[in-house]
Amino acid sequence: MSRQDRLVAGLRIGAAPGRPGRPGHTALLVAATMLVAPSAASDPAVPQGEWLMDGRVAVQVFECEGMMCGRIIWLLAPRDPEGLPKMDKNNPVASLRQRRLCGLTILWGLRPAGANRWVDGWFYNPDDGKAYSVTAQLKSDNVIVARIYAGLPIFGKTKTLARVPHGLSEGWC
């Protein structure tokens, strides 16, 4: 018997249909199902929009297959010293080094884990060409706190992302 079945069975015991002030079997079954059944409505909504990180990059956060993802949409310095668009030059895969940073997905696979929390995602850092584990928490309508790490979270860095309006300055993709 599954955990859900045991909980529902346990809630049925002692239910007294027809007694004033006490719910019957159906009401208890509905309540138990609502408590233990997964629901898309219980998953936090992905905080879509533009988010500034470290004052150097803006990421467009979007929902992807029920998870949180993000792509670069603004760079403080969008061009290299020769005036060309910045590329993913530190990627360990040689054939990917010609990808533009603008539009590059750098955040993916963050799955919902309770109210305003996402876990088990990945963050690609174009500065070193490495992918790191990431968790994120929406602290307010305008602040996401992300923990980016390799191995254990204690060995990582905390990054704060602040919601920004889409601007017209140079650097927007």
Coordinates of N, CA, C and O in Angstrom, one line a residue:
M1 N 0.9 -1.2 0.0 CA 0.0 0.0 0.0 C 0.9 1.2 0.0 O 1.8 1.3 0.8
S2 N 0.6 2.2 -0.9 CA 1.4 3.4 -1.0 C 1.2 4.3 0.2 O 0.2 4.2 0.9
R3 N 2.1 5.3 0.3 CA 1.9 6.3 1.4 C 0.6 7.0 1.3 O -0.1 7.3 2.2
Q4 N 0.3 7.4 0.0 CA -1.0 8.1 -0.2 C -2.2 7.2 0.2 O -3.1 7.7 0.8
D5 N -2.2 5.9 -0.2 CA -3.3 5.0 0.1 C -3.4 4.9 1.6 O -4.5 4.9 2.2
R6 N -2.3 4.8 2.4 CA -2.3 4.6 3.8 C -2.9 5.9 4.5 O -3.7 5.8 5.4
L7 N -2.5 7.1 3.9 CA -3.0 8.3 4.5 C -4.5 8.5 4.3 O -5.2 8.8 5.2
V8 N -4.9 8.1 3.1 CA -6.4 8.2 2.8 C -7.1 7.2 3.6 O -8.2 7.6 4.2
A9 N -6.6 6.0 3.8 CA -7.3 5.0 4.6 C -7.4 5.5 6.0 O -8.4 5.3 6.7
G10 N -6.3 6.0 6.5 CA -6.2 6.5 7.9 C -7.2 7.6 8.1 O -7.8 7.7 9.2
L11 N -7.4 8.5 7.1 CA -8.4 9.6 7.3 C -9.8 9.1 7.2 O -10.7 9.7 7.8
R12 N -10.0 8.0 6.6 CA -11.4 7.4 6.5 C -11.8 6.9 7.9 O -13.0 6.9 8.2
I13 N -10.9 6.4 8.6 CA -11.2 5.8 9.9 C -11.8 6.9 10.8 O -11.2 7.9 11.0
G14 N -12.9 6.6 11.4 CA -13.5 7.5 12.3 C -14.4 8.6 11.7 O -14.9 9.4 12.4
A15 N -14.4 8.6 10.3 CA -15.3 9.6 9.7 C -16.7 9.3 10.0 O -17.1 8.1 9.9
A16 N -17.5 10.3 10.3 CA -18.9 10.0 10.7 C -19.8 10.8 9.8 O -20.2 11.9 10.0
P17 N -20.2 10.1 8.6 CA -21.1 10.8 7.8 C -22.4 11.1 8.5 O -22.9 10.3 9.3
G18 N -23.0 12.2 8.2 CA -24.3 12.6 8.8 C -24.2 13.2 10.2 O -25.2 13.7 10.7
R19 N -23.1 13.2 10.8 CA -23.0 13.8 12.1 C -22.7 15.3 11.9 O -21.8 15.7 11.2
P20 N -23.5 16.2 12.5 CA -23.2 17.6 12.4 C -21.8 18.0 12.8 O -21.3 17.5 13.8
G21 N -21.2 18.9 12.0 CA -19.9 19.4 12.3 C -18.7 18.5 11.9 O -17.6 18.8 12.1
R22 N -19.0 17.3 11.4 CA -17.9 16.4 11.0 C -18.1 16.0 9.6 O -19.1 15.6 9.2
P23 N -17.0 16.1 8.8 CA -17.1 15.8 7.4 C -17.3 14.3 7.2 O -16.8 13.5 8.0
G24 N -17.9 13.9 6.1 CA -18.1 12.5 5.8 C -16.9 11.9 5.0 O -15.9 12.6 4.8
H25 N -17.1 10.7 4.5 CA -16.0 10.0 3.8 C -15.5 10.8 2.6 O -14.3 11.0 2.4
T26 N -16.5 11.3 1.8 CA -16.1 12.0 0.6 C -15.3 13.3 0.8 O -14.3 13.5 0.2
A27 N -15.7 14.0 1.8 CA -15.0 15.3 2.1 C -13.6 15.0 2.6 O -12.7 15.6 2.2
L28 N -13.5 13.9 3.5 CA -12.1 13.6 3.9 C -11.3 13.0 2.8 O -10.1 13.3 2.7
L29 N -11.8 12.2 1.9 CA -11.1 11.7 0.8 C -10.6 12.8 -0.1 O -9.5 12.9 -0.5
V30 N -11.5 13.8 -0.4 CA -11.1 14.9 -1.2 C -10.0 15.7 -0.5 O -9.0 16.1 -1.1
A31 N -10.1 16.0 0.8 CA -9.1 16.7 1.5 C -7.8 16.0 1.5 O -6.7 16.6 1.3
A32 N -7.8 14.7 1.7 CA -6.5 13.9 1.8 C -5.9 13.9 0.4 O -4.7 14.0 0.3
T33 N -6.7 13.8 -0.7 CA -6.1 13.8 -2.0 C -5.5 15.1 -2.3 O -4.4 15.2 -2.9
M34 N -6.1 16.2 -1.9 CA -5.5 17.5 -2.1 C -4.2 17.7 -1.3 O -3.3 18.4 -1.8
L35 N -4.1 17.0 -0.2 CA -2.8 17.2 0.6 C -1.7 16.4 0.0 O -0.5 16.8 0.1
V36 N -1.9 15.3 -0.6 CA -0.8 14.4 -1.0 C -0.6 14.3 -2.5 O 0.4 13.9 -2.9
A37 N -1.6 14.6 -3.3 CA -1.5 14.5 -4.7 C -0.7 15.6 -5.3 O -1.0 16.8 -5.0
P38 N 0.3 15.3 -6.2 CA 1.0 16.4 -6.8 C 0.1 17.2 -7.7 O -0.8 16.6 -8.3
S39 N 0.3 18.5 -7.8 CA -0.5 19.3 -8.6 C 0.3 20.4 -9.3 O 1.2 21.0 -8.6
A40 N 0.0 20.6 -10.5 CA 0.8 21.7 -11.2 C 0.5 23.0 -10.5 O 1.4 23.9 -10.5
A41 N -0.7 23.2 -9.9 CA -0.9 24.5 -9.3 C -0.1 24.7 -8.0 O 0.2 25.8 -7.6
S42 N 0.4 23.6 -7.4 CA 1.3 23.7 -6.2 C 2.7 24.1 -6.6 O 3.5 24.5 -5.8
D43 N 3.1 23.8 -7.8 CA 4.4 24.2 -8.3 C 4.5 25.7 -8.4 O 3.6 26.3 -8.9
P44 N 5.6 26.3 -8.0 CA 5.7 27.7 -8.2 C 5.8 28.1 -9.6 O 6.4 27.4 -10.4
A45 N 5.2 29.2 -9.9 CA 5.4 29.8 -11.3 C 6.8 30.3 -11.5 O 7.4 30.9 -10.6
V46 N 7.3 30.0 -12.7 CA 8.6 30.5 -13.0 C 8.6 32.0 -13.1 O 7.7 32.6 -13.7
P47 N 9.5 32.7 -12.4 CA 9.5 34.2 -12.4 C 10.1 34.7 -13.7 O 11.2 35.1 -13.8
Q48 N 9.2 34.7 -14.7 CA 9.6 35.1 -16.0 C 10.0 36.6 -16.1 O 9.4 37.4 -15.3
G49 N 10.9 36.9 -17.0 CA 11.3 38.3 -17.1 C 12.8 38.4 -17.3 O 13.5 37.5 -17.5
E50 N 13.3 39.7 -17.2 CA 14.7 40.0 -17.3 C 15.3 40.2 -16.0 O 14.8 40.9 -15.2
W51 N 16.5 39.6 -15.7 CA 17.1 39.6 -14.4 C 18.6 39.9 -14.6 O 19.3 39.3 -15.4
L52 N 19.1 40.9 -13.9 CA 20.5 41.4 -14.0 C 21.3 40.6 -13.0 O 20.9 40.5 -11.8
M53 N 22.5 40.1 -13.4 CA 23.4 39.4 -12.5 C 24.8 40.0 -12.6 O 25.3 40.1 -13.7
D54 N 25.3 40.4 -11.4 CA 26.6 40.9 -11.3 C 26.8 42.2 -12.1 O 28.0 42.6 -12.3
G55 N 25.8 42.8 -12.5 CA 25.9 44.1 -13.3 C 26.6 43.9 -14.7 O 26.9 44.9 -15.3
R56 N 26.8 42.6 -15.1 CA 27.5 42.4 -16.3 C 26.7 41.7 -17.4 O 27.0 41.7 -18.5
V57 N 25.6 41.0 -16.9 CA 24.8 40.2 -17.8 C 23.4 40.2 -17.4 O 23.1 40.2 -16.2
A58 N 22.4 40.3 -18.3 CA 21.0 40.1 -18.0 C 20.6 38.8 -18.7 O 20.9 38.5 -19.8
V59 N 19.7 38.1 -17.9 CA 19.3 36.8 -18.3 C 17.7 36.9 -18.4 O 17.1 37.4 -17.5
Q60 N 17.2 36.4 -19.5 CA 15.8 36.2 -19.7 C 15.4 34.9 -19.1 O 15.8 33.8 -19.6
V61 N 14.6 34.9 -18.0 CA 14.2 33.7 -17.3 C 12.8 33.3 -17.9 O 12.0 34.1 -18.1
F62 N 12.7 32.0 -18.3 CA 11.5 31.5 -18.9 C 11.2 30.1 -18.5 O 12.1 29.4 -18.0
E63 N 10.0 29.6 -18.7 CA 9.6 28.3 -18.3 C 9.9 27.4 -19.5 O 9.7 27.8 -20.7
C64 N 10.5 26.3 -19.2 CA 10.8 25.3 -20.3 C 10.4 23.9 -19.8 O 11.1 23.4 -18.9
E65 N 9.4 23.3 -20.3 CA 8.9 22.0 -20.0 C 8.7 21.9 -18.5 O 9.1 20.9 -17.9
G66 N 8.1 22.9 -17.8 CA 7.8 22.8 -16.4 C 8.9 23.2 -15.5 O 8.8 23.1 -14.3
M67 N 10.1 23.5 -16.1 CA 11.2 23.9 -15.3 C 11.6 25.4 -15.6 O 11.1 26.0 -16.5
M68 N 12.6 25.8 -14.9 CA 13.1 27.2 -15.1 C 14.4 27.1 -15.9 O 15.3 26.3 -15.7
C69 N 14.4 28.0 -17.0 CA 15.6 28.2 -17.8 C 15.9 29.6 -18.0 O 15.1 30.5 -17.6
G70 N 17.1 29.9 -18.6 CA 17.4 31.3 -18.8 C 18.5 31.5 -19.9 O 19.3 30.6 -20.0
R71 N 18.3 32.6 -20.6 CA 19.3 32.8 -21.7 C 19.8 34.3 -21.6 O 19.1 35.1 -21.1
I72 N 21.0 34.5 -22.1 CA 21.6 35.8 -22.1 C 20.9 36.7 -23.1 O 20.7 36.4 -24.2
I73 N 20.5 37.9 -22.5 CA 19.8 38.9 -23.4 C 20.5 40.2 -23.4 O 20.1 41.1 -24.1
W74 N 21.5 40.4 -22.5 CA 22.2 41.7 -22.5 C 23.6 41.4 -21.9 O 23.7 40.6 -21.0
L75 N 24.6 42.1 -22.4 CA 25.9 42.1 -21.9 C 26.4 43.5 -21.7 O 26.3 44.3 -22.6
L76 N 27.1 43.7 -20.6 CA 27.7 45.0 -20.3 C 28.7 45.3 -21.4 O 28.8 46.4 -22.0
A77 N 29.5 44.3 -21.8 CA 30.5 44.5 -22.9 C 30.1 43.4 -24.0 O 30.6 42.3 -23.9
P78 N 29.2 43.8 -24.9 CA 28.8 42.8 -25.9 C 29.8 42.4 -27.0 O 29.6 41.5 -27.7
R79 N 30.8 43.3 -27.1 CA 31.8 43.1 -28.2 C 33.2 42.8 -27.7 O 33.5 43.3 -26.6
D80 N 34.0 42.1 -28.4 CA 35.4 41.9 -28.0 C 36.2 43.1 -28.5 O 35.7 44.0 -29.0
P81 N 37.5 43.1 -28.2 CA 38.3 44.2 -28.5 C 38.4 44.6 -30.0 O 38.6 45.7 -30.4
E82 N 38.1 43.6 -30.8 CA 38.1 43.9 -32.3 C 36.8 44.4 -32.8 O 36.6 44.7 -34.0
G83 N 35.8 44.5 -31.9 CA 34.5 45.0 -32.2 C 33.5 44.0 -32.7 O 32.4 44.3 -33.1
L84 N 33.9 42.7 -32.6 CA 33.0 41.6 -33.0 C 32.1 41.2 -31.8 O 32.6 41.3 -30.7
P85 N 31.0 40.6 -32.1 CA 30.1 40.1 -31.0 C 30.9 39.0 -30.2 O 31.6 38.2 -30.8
K86 N 30.8 39.0 -28.9 CA 31.4 38.0 -28.0 C 30.9 36.6 -28.3 O 29.7 36.4 -28.5
M87 N 31.9 35.7 -28.4 CA 31.6 34.3 -28.6 C 31.9 33.5 -27.4 O 32.5 33.9 -26.5
D88 N 31.4 32.2 -27.4 CA 31.6 31.3 -26.4 C 33.0 30.7 -26.5 O 33.2 29.4 -26.6
K89 N 34.0 31.5 -26.4 CA 35.4 31.1 -26.8 C 36.0 30.2 -25.7 O 37.0 29.5 -26.0
N90 N 35.5 30.1 -24.5 CA 36.1 29.2 -23.5 C 35.4 27.8 -23.4 O 35.7 27.0 -22.5
N91 N 34.5 27.6 -24.3 CA 33.8 26.3 -24.3 C 34.8 25.2 -24.6 O 35.6 25.3 -25.5
P92 N 34.7 24.1 -23.8 CA 35.6 23.0 -24.0 C 35.4 22.2 -25.3 O 36.3 21.5 -25.8
V93 N 34.3 22.4 -25.9 CA 34.0 21.7 -27.2 C 34.3 22.7 -28.3 O 33.6 23.8 -28.4
A94 N 35.3 22.4 -29.0 CA 35.8 23.4 -30.1 C 34.8 23.8 -31.0 O 34.7 25.0 -31.4
S95 N 33.9 23.0 -31.4 CA 32.8 23.3 -32.4 C 31.8 24.3 -31.8 O 31.1 25.0 -32.6
L96 N 31.8 24.5 -30.5 CA 30.8 25.4 -29.9 C 31.4 26.7 -29.6 O 30.7 27.6 -29.2
R97 N 32.7 26.9 -29.8 CA 33.3 28.2 -29.5 C 32.9 29.3 -30.5 O 33.2 30.5 -30.2
Q98 N 32.2 29.0 -31.5 CA 31.8 30.0 -32.5 C 30.3 30.5 -32.2 O 29.8 31.3 -32.9
R99 N 29.7 30.0 -31.1 CA 28.4 30.5 -30.7 C 28.5 31.8 -30.1 O 29.4 32.1 -29.3
R100 N 27.5 32.7 -30.4 CA 27.4 34.0 -29.8 C 26.9 33.9 -28.4 O 26.1 33.0 -28.1
L101 N 27.4 34.7 -27.5 CA 27.0 34.7 -26.1 C 25.5 35.2 -26.1 O 24.7 34.8 -25.3
C102 N 25.2 36.2 -26.9 CA 23.8 36.8 -26.9 C 22.9 35.7 -27.4 O 23.1 35.1 -28.4
G103 N 21.9 35.4 -26.6 CA 20.9 34.3 -26.9 C 21.3 33.0 -26.3 O 20.5 32.0 -26.4
L104 N 22.5 32.8 -25.8 CA 23.0 31.5 -25.3 C 22.2 31.1 -24.0 O 22.1 31.9 -23.1
T105 N 21.6 29.9 -24.0 CA 21.0 29.4 -22.8 C 22.1 29.0 -21.8 O 22.9 28.2 -22.1
I106 N 22.0 29.7 -20.6 CA 23.1 29.4 -19.6 C 22.5 28.8 -18.3 O 23.2 28.5 -17.4
L107 N 21.1 28.8 -18.2 CA 20.5 28.3 -17.1 C 19.4 27.3 -17.5 O 18.6 27.7 -18.4
W108 N 19.4 26.1 -17.0 CA 18.4 25.1 -17.5 C 18.2 24.0 -16.5 O 19.0 23.8 -15.6
G109 N 17.0 23.4 -16.6 CA 16.7 22.2 -15.8 C 16.4 22.4 -14.3 O 16.3 21.5 -13.6
L110 N 16.1 23.6 -13.9 CA 15.7 23.9 -12.5 C 14.3 23.4 -12.3 O 13.4 24.0 -12.9
R111 N 14.1 22.4 -11.5 CA 12.7 21.9 -11.3 C 12.2 22.5 -10.0 O 12.9 22.8 -9.0
P112 N 10.8 22.7 -9.9 CA 10.2 23.2 -8.7 C 10.4 22.3 -7.5 O 10.4 21.1 -7.7
A113 N 10.6 22.9 -6.4 CA 10.8 22.2 -5.1 C 10.2 22.9 -4.0 O 10.8 23.3 -3.0
G114 N 8.9 23.2 -4.1 CA 8.2 23.9 -3.1 C 8.0 25.4 -3.4 O 8.2 25.8 -4.6
A115 N 7.5 26.1 -2.5 CA 7.1 27.5 -2.7 C 8.3 28.4 -3.1 O 9.3 28.5 -2.3
N116 N 8.3 28.9 -4.3 CA 9.4 29.8 -4.8 C 10.8 29.2 -4.7 O 11.7 30.0 -4.6
R117 N 10.9 27.9 -4.9 CA 12.3 27.3 -4.9 C 12.4 26.3 -6.1 O 11.5 25.7 -6.5
W118 N 13.6 26.3 -6.6 CA 13.9 25.4 -7.7 C 15.3 24.7 -7.4 O 16.2 25.4 -6.9
V119 N 15.4 23.5 -7.8 CA 16.6 22.7 -7.5 C 17.1 21.9 -8.7 O 16.3 21.8 -9.7
D120 N 18.2 21.3 -8.6 CA 18.8 20.3 -9.6 C 19.0 20.9 -11.0 O 18.9 20.1 -12.0
G121 N 19.3 22.2 -11.1 CA 19.5 22.8 -12.4 C 21.0 22.9 -12.7 O 21.8 22.5 -11.9
W122 N 21.2 23.5 -13.9 CA 22.6 23.7 -14.3 C 22.8 25.1 -14.8 O 21.8 25.8 -15.3
F123 N 24.0 25.6 -14.5 CA 24.4 27.0 -14.9 C 25.6 26.9 -15.7 O 26.6 26.3 -15.2
Y124 N 25.6 27.4 -16.9 CA 26.8 27.4 -17.8 C 27.5 28.7 -17.6 O 26.9 29.7 -17.9
N125 N 28.8 28.7 -17.3 CA 29.5 29.9 -17.1 C 30.5 30.1 -18.3 O 31.5 29.5 -18.4
P126 N 30.1 31.1 -19.2 CA 31.0 31.3 -20.4 C 32.4 31.8 -20.1 O 33.3 31.6 -20.9
D127 N 32.5 32.4 -18.9 CA 33.9 32.9 -18.5 C 34.9 31.7 -18.4 O 36.1 32.0 -18.7
D128 N 34.5 30.6 -17.9 CA 35.4 29.4 -17.8 C 35.0 28.2 -18.6 O 35.7 27.2 -18.6
G129 N 33.8 28.3 -19.3 CA 33.4 27.2 -20.1 C 32.9 25.9 -19.3 O 32.9 24.8 -19.9
K130 N 32.6 26.1 -18.1 CA 32.1 25.0 -17.2 C 30.7 25.1 -16.9 O 30.1 26.2 -16.7
A131 N 30.0 24.0 -16.6 CA 28.7 23.9 -16.2 C 28.7 23.5 -14.7 O 29.4 22.7 -14.3
Y132 N 27.9 24.2 -13.9 CA 27.8 24.0 -12.5 C 26.4 23.7 -12.1 O 25.4 24.1 -12.8
S133 N 26.2 23.1 -10.9 CA 24.9 22.8 -10.3 C 24.4 24.2 -9.8 O 25.1 25.0 -9.5
V134 N 23.0 24.3 -9.8 CA 22.4 25.5 -9.4 C 21.1 25.2 -8.7 O 20.4 24.3 -9.1
T135 N 20.8 26.0 -7.6 CA 19.5 26.1 -7.0 C 19.1 27.5 -7.0 O 20.0 28.4 -7.1
A136 N 17.8 27.8 -6.9 CA 17.4 29.2 -6.9 C 16.1 29.3 -6.0 O 15.4 28.4 -5.8
Q137 N 16.0 30.5 -5.5 CA 14.9 30.9 -4.6 C 14.4 32.3 -5.0 O 15.2 33.2 -5.0
L138 N 13.1 32.5 -5.2 CA 12.6 33.8 -5.4 C 12.3 34.4 -4.0 O 11.5 33.9 -3.3
K139 N 13.1 35.4 -3.7 CA 13.0 36.1 -2.4 C 11.9 37.1 -2.4 O 11.3 37.4 -1.3
S140 N 11.7 37.8 -3.5 CA 10.6 38.8 -3.7 C 10.3 38.8 -5.1 O 10.9 38.1 -5.9
D141 N 9.3 39.7 -5.5 CA 9.0 39.8 -6.9 C 10.1 40.3 -7.8 O 10.1 40.1 -9.0
N142 N 11.1 40.9 -7.1 CA 12.2 41.5 -7.9 C 13.6 40.9 -7.5 O 14.6 41.5 -8.0
V143 N 13.7 39.8 -6.8 CA 15.0 39.3 -6.4 C 14.9 37.8 -6.4 O 14.1 37.1 -5.8
I144 N 15.9 37.2 -7.1 CA 16.2 35.7 -7.1 C 17.5 35.6 -6.5 O 18.5 36.2 -6.9
V145 N 17.7 34.6 -5.6 CA 19.0 34.3 -5.1 C 19.3 32.9 -5.6 O 18.5 31.9 -5.4
A146 N 20.5 32.7 -6.2 CA 20.9 31.5 -6.8 C 22.2 31.0 -6.1 O 23.1 31.8 -5.8
R147 N 22.3 29.7 -5.9 CA 23.5 29.1 -5.4 C 24.1 28.3 -6.5 O 23.5 27.3 -7.0
I148 N 25.3 28.7 -7.0 CA 26.0 28.0 -8.1 C 27.2 27.3 -7.5 O 28.0 27.9 -6.8
Y149 N 27.3 26.0 -7.8 CA 28.4 25.2 -7.1 C 28.8 24.0 -7.9 O 28.1 23.6 -8.8
A150 N 30.0 23.5 -7.6 CA 30.5 22.2 -8.1 C 30.6 21.3 -6.9 O 31.2 21.7 -5.9
G151 N 30.0 20.1 -7.0 CA 30.1 19.2 -5.9 C 29.0 19.5 -4.8 O 27.8 19.3 -5.0
L152 N 29.5 20.2 -3.8 CA 28.6 20.5 -2.6 C 28.3 22.0 -2.6 O 29.2 22.8 -2.9
P153 N 27.0 22.4 -2.3 CA 26.7 23.8 -2.3 C 27.6 24.7 -1.4 O 27.8 25.8 -1.7
I154 N 28.1 24.1 -0.4 CA 29.0 24.9 0.5 C 30.2 25.4 -0.2 O 30.8 26.4 0.2
F155 N 30.6 24.8 -1.3 CA 31.8 25.2 -2.0 C 31.4 26.1 -3.2 O 32.3 26.4 -4.0
G156 N 30.2 26.7 -3.2 CA 29.8 27.5 -4.3 C 29.8 29.0 -4.0 O 30.3 29.4 -3.0
K157 N 29.1 29.7 -4.9 CA 28.9 31.1 -4.7 C 27.4 31.4 -4.8 O 26.6 30.8 -5.5
T158 N 27.0 32.4 -4.0 CA 25.6 32.9 -4.1 C 25.6 34.1 -5.0 O 26.4 35.0 -4.8
K159 N 24.7 34.1 -5.9 CA 24.5 35.2 -6.8 C 23.0 35.8 -6.7 O 22.1 35.0 -6.5
T160 N 22.9 37.1 -6.6 CA 21.7 37.7 -6.6 C 21.3 38.3 -7.9 O 22.1 39.0 -8.5
L161 N 20.1 38.0 -8.4 CA 19.6 38.5 -9.7 C 18.5 39.4 -9.4 O 17.6 39.1 -8.6
A162 N 18.5 40.6 -9.9 CA 17.6 41.7 -9.7 C 16.8 41.9 -11.0 O 17.3 42.0 -12.1
R163 N 15.5 41.9 -10.9 CA 14.6 42.2 -12.0 C 14.9 43.6 -12.6 O 15.1 44.5 -11.9
V164 N 15.0 43.6 -13.9 CA 15.3 44.9 -14.6 C 14.3 45.0 -15.8 O 13.9 44.0 -16.4
P165 N 14.0 46.2 -16.2 CA 13.2 46.4 -17.4 C 14.0 46.2 -18.6 O 15.2 46.5 -18.6
H166 N 13.4 45.7 -19.7 CA 14.2 45.6 -20.9 C 14.5 47.0 -21.4 O 13.6 47.8 -21.6
G167 N 15.8 47.2 -21.6 CA 16.2 48.6 -22.0 C 16.6 48.7 -23.5 O 16.4 47.8 -24.2
L168 N 17.0 49.9 -23.8 CA 17.4 50.3 -25.2 C 18.9 50.5 -25.3 O 19.3 50.8 -26.4
S169 N 19.6 50.4 -24.2 CA 21.1 50.7 -24.2 C 21.8 49.6 -25.1 O 21.2 48.5 -25.4
E170 N 23.0 49.9 -25.5 CA 23.8 49.0 -26.2 C 24.0 47.7 -25.3 O 24.1 47.8 -24.1
G171 N 24.1 46.6 -26.0 CA 24.3 45.4 -25.2 C 23.1 44.4 -25.2 O 23.3 43.2 -25.0
W172 N 21.9 45.0 -25.6 CA 20.8 44.1 -25.6 C 20.8 43.2 -26.9 O 21.2 43.7 -27.9
C173 N 20.5 42.0 -26.7 CA 20.5 41.1 -27.8 C 19.3 41.2 -28.7 O 18.3 41.6 -28.3

